[in-house]
Each structure stands twice: as C-alpha cells, then as structure tokens.
mmCIF file of C-alpha atoms in Angstrom:
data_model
loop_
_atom_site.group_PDB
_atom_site.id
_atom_site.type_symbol
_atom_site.label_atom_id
_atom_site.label_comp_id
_atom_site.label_asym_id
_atom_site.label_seq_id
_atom_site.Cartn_x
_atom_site.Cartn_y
_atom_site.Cartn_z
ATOM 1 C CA UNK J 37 87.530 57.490 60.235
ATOM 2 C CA UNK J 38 83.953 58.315 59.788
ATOM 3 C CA UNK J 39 83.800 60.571 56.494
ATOM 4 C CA UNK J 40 80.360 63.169 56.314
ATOM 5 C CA UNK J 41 79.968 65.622 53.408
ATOM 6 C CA UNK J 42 78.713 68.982 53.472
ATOM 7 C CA UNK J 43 77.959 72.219 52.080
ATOM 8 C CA UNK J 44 78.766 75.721 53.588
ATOM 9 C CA UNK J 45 79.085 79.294 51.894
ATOM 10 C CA UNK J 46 77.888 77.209 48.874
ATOM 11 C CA UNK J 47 81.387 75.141 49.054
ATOM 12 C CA UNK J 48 81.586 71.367 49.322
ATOM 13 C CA UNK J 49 82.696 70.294 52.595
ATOM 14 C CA UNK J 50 84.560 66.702 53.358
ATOM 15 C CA UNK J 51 84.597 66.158 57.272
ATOM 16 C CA UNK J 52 86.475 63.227 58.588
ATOM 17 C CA UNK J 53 85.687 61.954 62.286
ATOM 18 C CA UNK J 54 87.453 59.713 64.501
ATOM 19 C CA UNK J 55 85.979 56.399 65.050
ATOM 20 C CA UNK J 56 87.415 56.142 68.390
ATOM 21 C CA UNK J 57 86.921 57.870 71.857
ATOM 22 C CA UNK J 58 84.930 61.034 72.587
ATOM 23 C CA UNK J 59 84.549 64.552 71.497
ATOM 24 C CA UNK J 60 84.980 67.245 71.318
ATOM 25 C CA UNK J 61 87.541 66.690 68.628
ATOM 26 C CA UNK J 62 90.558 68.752 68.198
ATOM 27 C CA UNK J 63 90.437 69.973 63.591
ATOM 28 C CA UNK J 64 92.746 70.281 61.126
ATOM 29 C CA UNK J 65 91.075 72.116 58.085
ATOM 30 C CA UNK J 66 93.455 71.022 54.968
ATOM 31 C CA UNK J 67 93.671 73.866 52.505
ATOM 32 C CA UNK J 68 93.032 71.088 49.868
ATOM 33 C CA UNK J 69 89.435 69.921 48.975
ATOM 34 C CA UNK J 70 90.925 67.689 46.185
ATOM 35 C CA UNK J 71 92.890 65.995 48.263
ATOM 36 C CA UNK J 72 90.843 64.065 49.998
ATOM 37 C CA UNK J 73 91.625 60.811 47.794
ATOM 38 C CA UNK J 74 95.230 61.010 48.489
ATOM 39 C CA UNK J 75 95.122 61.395 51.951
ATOM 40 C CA UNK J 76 92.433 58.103 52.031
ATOM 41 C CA UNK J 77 95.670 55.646 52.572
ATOM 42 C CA UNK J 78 96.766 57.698 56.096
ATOM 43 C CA UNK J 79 94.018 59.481 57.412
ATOM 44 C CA UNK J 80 92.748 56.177 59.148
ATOM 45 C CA UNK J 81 96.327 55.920 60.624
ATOM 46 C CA UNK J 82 96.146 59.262 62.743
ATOM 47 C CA UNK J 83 95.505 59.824 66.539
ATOM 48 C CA UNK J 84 92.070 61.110 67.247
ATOM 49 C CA UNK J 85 91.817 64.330 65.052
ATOM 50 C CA UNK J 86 88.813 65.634 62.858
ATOM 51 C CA UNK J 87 89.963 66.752 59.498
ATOM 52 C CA UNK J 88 88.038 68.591 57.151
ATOM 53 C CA UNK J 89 88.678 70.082 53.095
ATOM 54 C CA UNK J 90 86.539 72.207 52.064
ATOM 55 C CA UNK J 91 85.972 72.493 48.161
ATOM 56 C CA UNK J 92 89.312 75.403 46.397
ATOM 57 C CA UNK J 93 91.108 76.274 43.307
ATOM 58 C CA UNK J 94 94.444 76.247 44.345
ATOM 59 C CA UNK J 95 95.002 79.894 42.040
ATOM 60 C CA UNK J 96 92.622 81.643 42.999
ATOM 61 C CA UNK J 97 91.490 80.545 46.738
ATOM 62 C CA UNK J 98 94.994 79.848 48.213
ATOM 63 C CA UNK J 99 97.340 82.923 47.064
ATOM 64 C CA UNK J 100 97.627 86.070 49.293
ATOM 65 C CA UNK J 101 97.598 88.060 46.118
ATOM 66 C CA UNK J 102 97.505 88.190 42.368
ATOM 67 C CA UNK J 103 100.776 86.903 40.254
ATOM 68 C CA UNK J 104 101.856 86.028 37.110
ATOM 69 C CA UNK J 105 101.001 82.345 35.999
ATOM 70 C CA UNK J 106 103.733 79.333 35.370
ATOM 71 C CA UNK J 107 104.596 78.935 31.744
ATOM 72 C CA UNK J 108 101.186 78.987 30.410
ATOM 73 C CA UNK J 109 98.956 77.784 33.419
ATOM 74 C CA UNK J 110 96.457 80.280 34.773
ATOM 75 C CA UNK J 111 97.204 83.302 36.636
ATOM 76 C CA UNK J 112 97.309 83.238 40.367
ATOM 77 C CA UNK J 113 94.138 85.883 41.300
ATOM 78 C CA UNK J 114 95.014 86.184 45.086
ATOM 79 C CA UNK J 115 91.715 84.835 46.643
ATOM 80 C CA UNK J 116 93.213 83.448 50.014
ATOM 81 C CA UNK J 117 91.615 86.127 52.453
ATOM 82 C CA UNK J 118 87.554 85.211 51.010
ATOM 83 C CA UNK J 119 88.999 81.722 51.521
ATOM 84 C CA UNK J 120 90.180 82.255 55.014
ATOM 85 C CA UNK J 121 87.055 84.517 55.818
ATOM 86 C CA UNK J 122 84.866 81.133 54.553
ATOM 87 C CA UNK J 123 86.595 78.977 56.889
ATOM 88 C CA UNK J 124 86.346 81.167 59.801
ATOM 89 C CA UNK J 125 82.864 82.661 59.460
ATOM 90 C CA UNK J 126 80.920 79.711 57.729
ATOM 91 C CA UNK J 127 82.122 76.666 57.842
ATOM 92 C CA UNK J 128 84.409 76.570 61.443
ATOM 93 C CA UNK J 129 81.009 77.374 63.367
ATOM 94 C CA UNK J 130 78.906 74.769 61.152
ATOM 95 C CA UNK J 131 81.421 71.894 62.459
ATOM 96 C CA UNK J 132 81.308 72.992 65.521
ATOM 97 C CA UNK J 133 77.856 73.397 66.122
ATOM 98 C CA UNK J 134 76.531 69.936 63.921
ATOM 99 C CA UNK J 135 80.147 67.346 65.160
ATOM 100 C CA UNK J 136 81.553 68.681 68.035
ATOM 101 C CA UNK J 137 84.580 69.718 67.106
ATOM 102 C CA UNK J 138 86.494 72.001 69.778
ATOM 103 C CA UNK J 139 86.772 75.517 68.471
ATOM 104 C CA UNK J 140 89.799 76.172 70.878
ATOM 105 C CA UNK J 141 92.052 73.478 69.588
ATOM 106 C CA UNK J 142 91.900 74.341 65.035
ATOM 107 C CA UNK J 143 94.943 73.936 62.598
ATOM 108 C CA UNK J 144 95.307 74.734 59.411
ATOM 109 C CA UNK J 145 97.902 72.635 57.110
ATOM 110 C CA UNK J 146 98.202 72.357 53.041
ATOM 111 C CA UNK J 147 100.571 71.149 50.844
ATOM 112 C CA UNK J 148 102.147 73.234 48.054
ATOM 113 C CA UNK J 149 99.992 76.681 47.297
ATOM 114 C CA UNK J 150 98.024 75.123 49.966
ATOM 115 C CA UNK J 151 100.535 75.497 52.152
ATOM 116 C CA UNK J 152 101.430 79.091 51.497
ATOM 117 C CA UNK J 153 97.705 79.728 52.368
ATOM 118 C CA UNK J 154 97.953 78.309 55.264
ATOM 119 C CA UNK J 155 101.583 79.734 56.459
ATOM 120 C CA UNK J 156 99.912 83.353 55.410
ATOM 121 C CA UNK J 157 96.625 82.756 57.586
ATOM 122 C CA UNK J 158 98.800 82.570 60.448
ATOM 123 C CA UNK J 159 99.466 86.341 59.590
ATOM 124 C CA UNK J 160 96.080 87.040 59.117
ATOM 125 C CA UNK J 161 94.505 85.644 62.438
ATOM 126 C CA UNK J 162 94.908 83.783 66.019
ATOM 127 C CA UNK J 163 92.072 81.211 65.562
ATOM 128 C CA UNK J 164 94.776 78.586 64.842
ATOM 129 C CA UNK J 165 96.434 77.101 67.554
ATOM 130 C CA UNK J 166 98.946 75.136 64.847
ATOM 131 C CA UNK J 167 100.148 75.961 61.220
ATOM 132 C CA UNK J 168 101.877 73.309 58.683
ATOM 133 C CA UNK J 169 103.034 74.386 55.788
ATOM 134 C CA UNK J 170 104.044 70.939 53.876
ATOM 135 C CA UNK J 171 106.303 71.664 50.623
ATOM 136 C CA UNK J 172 104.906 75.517 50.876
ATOM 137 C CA UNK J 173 105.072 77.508 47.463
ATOM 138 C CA UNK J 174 107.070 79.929 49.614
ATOM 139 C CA UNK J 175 109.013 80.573 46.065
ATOM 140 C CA UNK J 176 105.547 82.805 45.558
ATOM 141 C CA UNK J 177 106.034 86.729 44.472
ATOM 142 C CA UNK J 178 107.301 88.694 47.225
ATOM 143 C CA UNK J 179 106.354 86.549 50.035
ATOM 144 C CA UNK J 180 109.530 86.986 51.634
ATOM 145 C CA UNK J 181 109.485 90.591 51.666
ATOM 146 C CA UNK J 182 105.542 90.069 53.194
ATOM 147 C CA UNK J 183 106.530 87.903 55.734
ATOM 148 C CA UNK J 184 109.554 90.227 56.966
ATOM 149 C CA UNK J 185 107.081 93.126 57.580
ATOM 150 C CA UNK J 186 104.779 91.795 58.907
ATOM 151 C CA UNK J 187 107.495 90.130 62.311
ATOM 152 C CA UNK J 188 105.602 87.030 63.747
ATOM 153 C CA UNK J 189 103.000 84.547 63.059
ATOM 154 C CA UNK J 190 99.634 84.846 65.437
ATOM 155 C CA UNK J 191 99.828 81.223 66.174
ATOM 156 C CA UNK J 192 101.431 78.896 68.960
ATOM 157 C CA UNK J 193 103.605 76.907 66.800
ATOM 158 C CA UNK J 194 104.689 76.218 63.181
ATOM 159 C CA UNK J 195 105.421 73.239 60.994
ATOM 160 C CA UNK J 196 107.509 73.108 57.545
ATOM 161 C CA UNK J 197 108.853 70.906 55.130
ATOM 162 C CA UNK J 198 110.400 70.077 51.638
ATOM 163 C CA UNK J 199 111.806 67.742 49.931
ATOM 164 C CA UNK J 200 115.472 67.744 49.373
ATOM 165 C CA UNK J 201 115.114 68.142 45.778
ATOM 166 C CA UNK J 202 112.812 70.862 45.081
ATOM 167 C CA UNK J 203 115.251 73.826 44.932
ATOM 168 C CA UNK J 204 116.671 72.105 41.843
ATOM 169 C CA UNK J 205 114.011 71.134 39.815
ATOM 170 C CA UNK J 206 111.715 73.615 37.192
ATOM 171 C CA UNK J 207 111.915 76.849 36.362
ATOM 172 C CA UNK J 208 114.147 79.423 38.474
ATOM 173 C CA UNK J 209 111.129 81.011 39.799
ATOM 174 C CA UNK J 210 110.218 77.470 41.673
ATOM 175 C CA UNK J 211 113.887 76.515 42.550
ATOM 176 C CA UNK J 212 113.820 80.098 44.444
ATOM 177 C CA UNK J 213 111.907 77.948 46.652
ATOM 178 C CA UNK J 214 114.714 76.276 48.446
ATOM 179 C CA UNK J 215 116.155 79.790 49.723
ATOM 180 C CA UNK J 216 113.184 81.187 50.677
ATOM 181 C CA UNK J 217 112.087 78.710 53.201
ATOM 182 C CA UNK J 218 115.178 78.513 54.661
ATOM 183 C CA UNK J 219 114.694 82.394 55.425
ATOM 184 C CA UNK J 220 111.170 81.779 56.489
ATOM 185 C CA UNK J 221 112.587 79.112 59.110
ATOM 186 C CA UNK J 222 115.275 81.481 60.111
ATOM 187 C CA UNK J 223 112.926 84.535 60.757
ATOM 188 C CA UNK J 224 109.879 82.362 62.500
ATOM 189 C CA UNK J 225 113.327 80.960 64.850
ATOM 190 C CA UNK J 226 113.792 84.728 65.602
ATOM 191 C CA UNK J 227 110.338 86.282 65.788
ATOM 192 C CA UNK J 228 108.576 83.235 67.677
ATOM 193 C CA UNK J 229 111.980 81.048 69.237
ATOM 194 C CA UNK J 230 112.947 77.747 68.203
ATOM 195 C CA UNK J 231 111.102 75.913 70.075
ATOM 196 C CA UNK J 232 107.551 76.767 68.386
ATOM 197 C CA UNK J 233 109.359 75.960 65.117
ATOM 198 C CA UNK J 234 110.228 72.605 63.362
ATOM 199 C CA UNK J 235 111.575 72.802 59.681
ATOM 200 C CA UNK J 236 111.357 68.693 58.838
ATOM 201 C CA UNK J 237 113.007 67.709 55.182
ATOM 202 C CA UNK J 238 112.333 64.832 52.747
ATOM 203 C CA UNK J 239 114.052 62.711 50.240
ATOM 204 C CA UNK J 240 113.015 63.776 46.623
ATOM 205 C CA UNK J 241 111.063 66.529 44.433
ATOM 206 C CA UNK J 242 107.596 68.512 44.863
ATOM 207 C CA UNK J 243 105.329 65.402 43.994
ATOM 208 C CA UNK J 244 107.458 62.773 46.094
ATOM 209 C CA UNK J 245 105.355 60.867 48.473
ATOM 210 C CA UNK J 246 102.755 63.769 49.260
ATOM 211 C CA UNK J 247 100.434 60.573 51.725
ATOM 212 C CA UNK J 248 104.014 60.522 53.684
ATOM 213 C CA UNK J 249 104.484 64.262 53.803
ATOM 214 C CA UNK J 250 100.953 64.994 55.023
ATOM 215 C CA UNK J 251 101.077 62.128 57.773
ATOM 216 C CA UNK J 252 104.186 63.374 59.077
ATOM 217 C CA UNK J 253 102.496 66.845 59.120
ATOM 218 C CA UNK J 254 99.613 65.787 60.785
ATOM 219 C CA UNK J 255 101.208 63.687 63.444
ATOM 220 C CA UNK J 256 103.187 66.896 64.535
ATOM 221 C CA UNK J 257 99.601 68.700 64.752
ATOM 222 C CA UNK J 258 98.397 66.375 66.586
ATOM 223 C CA UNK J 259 101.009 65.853 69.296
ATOM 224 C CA UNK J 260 100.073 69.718 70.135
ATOM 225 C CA UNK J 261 96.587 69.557 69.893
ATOM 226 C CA UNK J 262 95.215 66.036 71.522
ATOM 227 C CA UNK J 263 96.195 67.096 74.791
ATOM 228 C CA UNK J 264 96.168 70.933 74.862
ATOM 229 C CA UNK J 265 93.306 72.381 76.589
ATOM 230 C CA UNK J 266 90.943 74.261 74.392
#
C-alpha cells in the first residue's frame, strides 16, 4: 500500500492507499494513530481499502466521557465527540477531496479504547456504513447503561471481538469486560437483527496477536464495503 502523511485540524494524519485498481476507494479510519507500526505486517495483505489514523490519546480522544483512571494511569477526560467531530468535519472531506476516497462507503474500527470510540460513534452519527469494535473497552463506566438508552446503532452493520481470556485477567473493573460485550452483542441482535451483527472470539488475553485481530476486522469491513454502492 502506498502510505501519504498529513496534517488536518492540526492532527497528524497517516493515509494508506491501495496499490492496485482504481478509485474511488472505499476508508476505514482506525481510531489509533499509534498504530500504524503494528498494523505495517497486514495492511499490505488487505483487499483494496484506504485506511487512515489520524494522530489520539487514547484517554482523552477515544472515551465518551470522563472516568476514573486504572491503578495510577491517567484519568480518562471523555474527548471522543471533538474526536469524532475532527474526523467528520476536517479530515473525512480532506481525503476525499486530495485521494479519492468514496465518502459513501467510510468505517470506523479501533482496538481496545479505540474500539469503544468507535462502537459509540455509531450512536453518535450515520456517516459510517460499518463499525468494528476489536477487543472494545466495553468494561468502560456505564457504557452499558448508555448503550441501552440510547436502542440502536445508526450504522448498517457491526463487528466485535475478544479474546477468550480477557474477562479473567486484571483488575475486576477490566474482567467486567467479558459480560458486558456479551450484552452489547445481545442488544445490537435485538435492536438491529442478527444478521448486521457478528461477535468473532480469539484465543488469549487483551495484547494477544492485535496484527491478527485487526486483519480479521478489516477483512469483515471490507467484504461490506468493496462492493456496496456508495
């Protein structure tokens, strides 16, 4: 893949481009600018799909709202909708104007508080035509009770995943995580119908093979986005 860097809304921007076929391309923005050197290994492996990170702190630009810190990390400040409104309103219509990427056919995926961003966006706004949320920190402070009032998604289809161990390692607070996306499977299944809903599971804890867990993710995006119509 072609990579191009970038700055919009004063935020480093990574833009990956397919070196095959035509545009316009089909984009998955990855709530995960730091990423970008562990995805290197897989990226080059996926069907024609732009991908783009644009520069976060995880505890400030991907939670919904403010919560107390792990153990003695930083708090979480609750930044996610400026981060949402700088994808949407700054750098979406750069990308789209400068690479030809195809406005009608956007996902949004992260992994971990990433993905929580990106499972709560789908709340927020219809400009996604495909959310994965890959190991989601869906253990975070009253999402459940969020997600429950707020009935479903404004997207077409959404991904999750976990590995099979993360319910039973750390702190109670992160083992909650286990039980709480099983409920968020269970209420996207009745708000948006089981077939716009894939919960996929994986051997192993949080940080087990996070290249895998993002390929599989994006290979699910991208068998709904290549070919849909923008």
């Amino acid at each position: 893949m072609r990579k191009e860097t970038l700055r919009a809304a004063a935020r480093a921007c990574t833009l990956w481009l397919p070196q095959r076929g035509t545009g316009p391309w089909p984009c998955v923005y990855l709530c995960g600018g730091r990423m970008a050197q562990m995805l290197a290994p897989c990226l080059a492996q996926e069907p024609p799909l732009a991908l783009c990170c644009v520069e976060a702190a995880g505890a400030r630009d991907f939670t919904p709202w403010p919560a107390p810190p792990l153990a003695h990390g930083e708090a979480f400040t609750g930044g996610a909708k400026e981060y949402l409104a700088c994808l949407l309103e700054e750098v979406a219509p750069c990308l789209e104007a400068r690479y030809g990427i195809d406005g009608g056919r956007r996902a949004l995926a992260g992994y971990s508080l990433g993905g929580l961003c990106a499972l709560w966006s789908a709340y927020q706004t219809d400009a996604f035509a495909a959310v994965a949320s890959l190991s989601g920190s869906l253990w975070y402070d009253r999402w459940t009770d969020y997600m429950r009032g707020h009935g479903a998604p404004r997207t077409e289809a959404v991904y999750l995943s976990l590995g099979s161990g993360e319910a039973r390692a750390g702190p109670p607070r992160l083992r909650a995580v286990g039980g709480a996306t099983q409920e968020t499977y269970e209420h996207l299944i009745k708000t948006m119908g089981a077939a716009r809903v894939t919960l996929q599971m994986h051997p192993g804890g949080h940080f087990n093979d996070i290249p895998g867990r993002w390929q599989a993710g994006l290979a699910w995006i991208a068998a709904r986005l290549v070919t849909r119509k923008g």
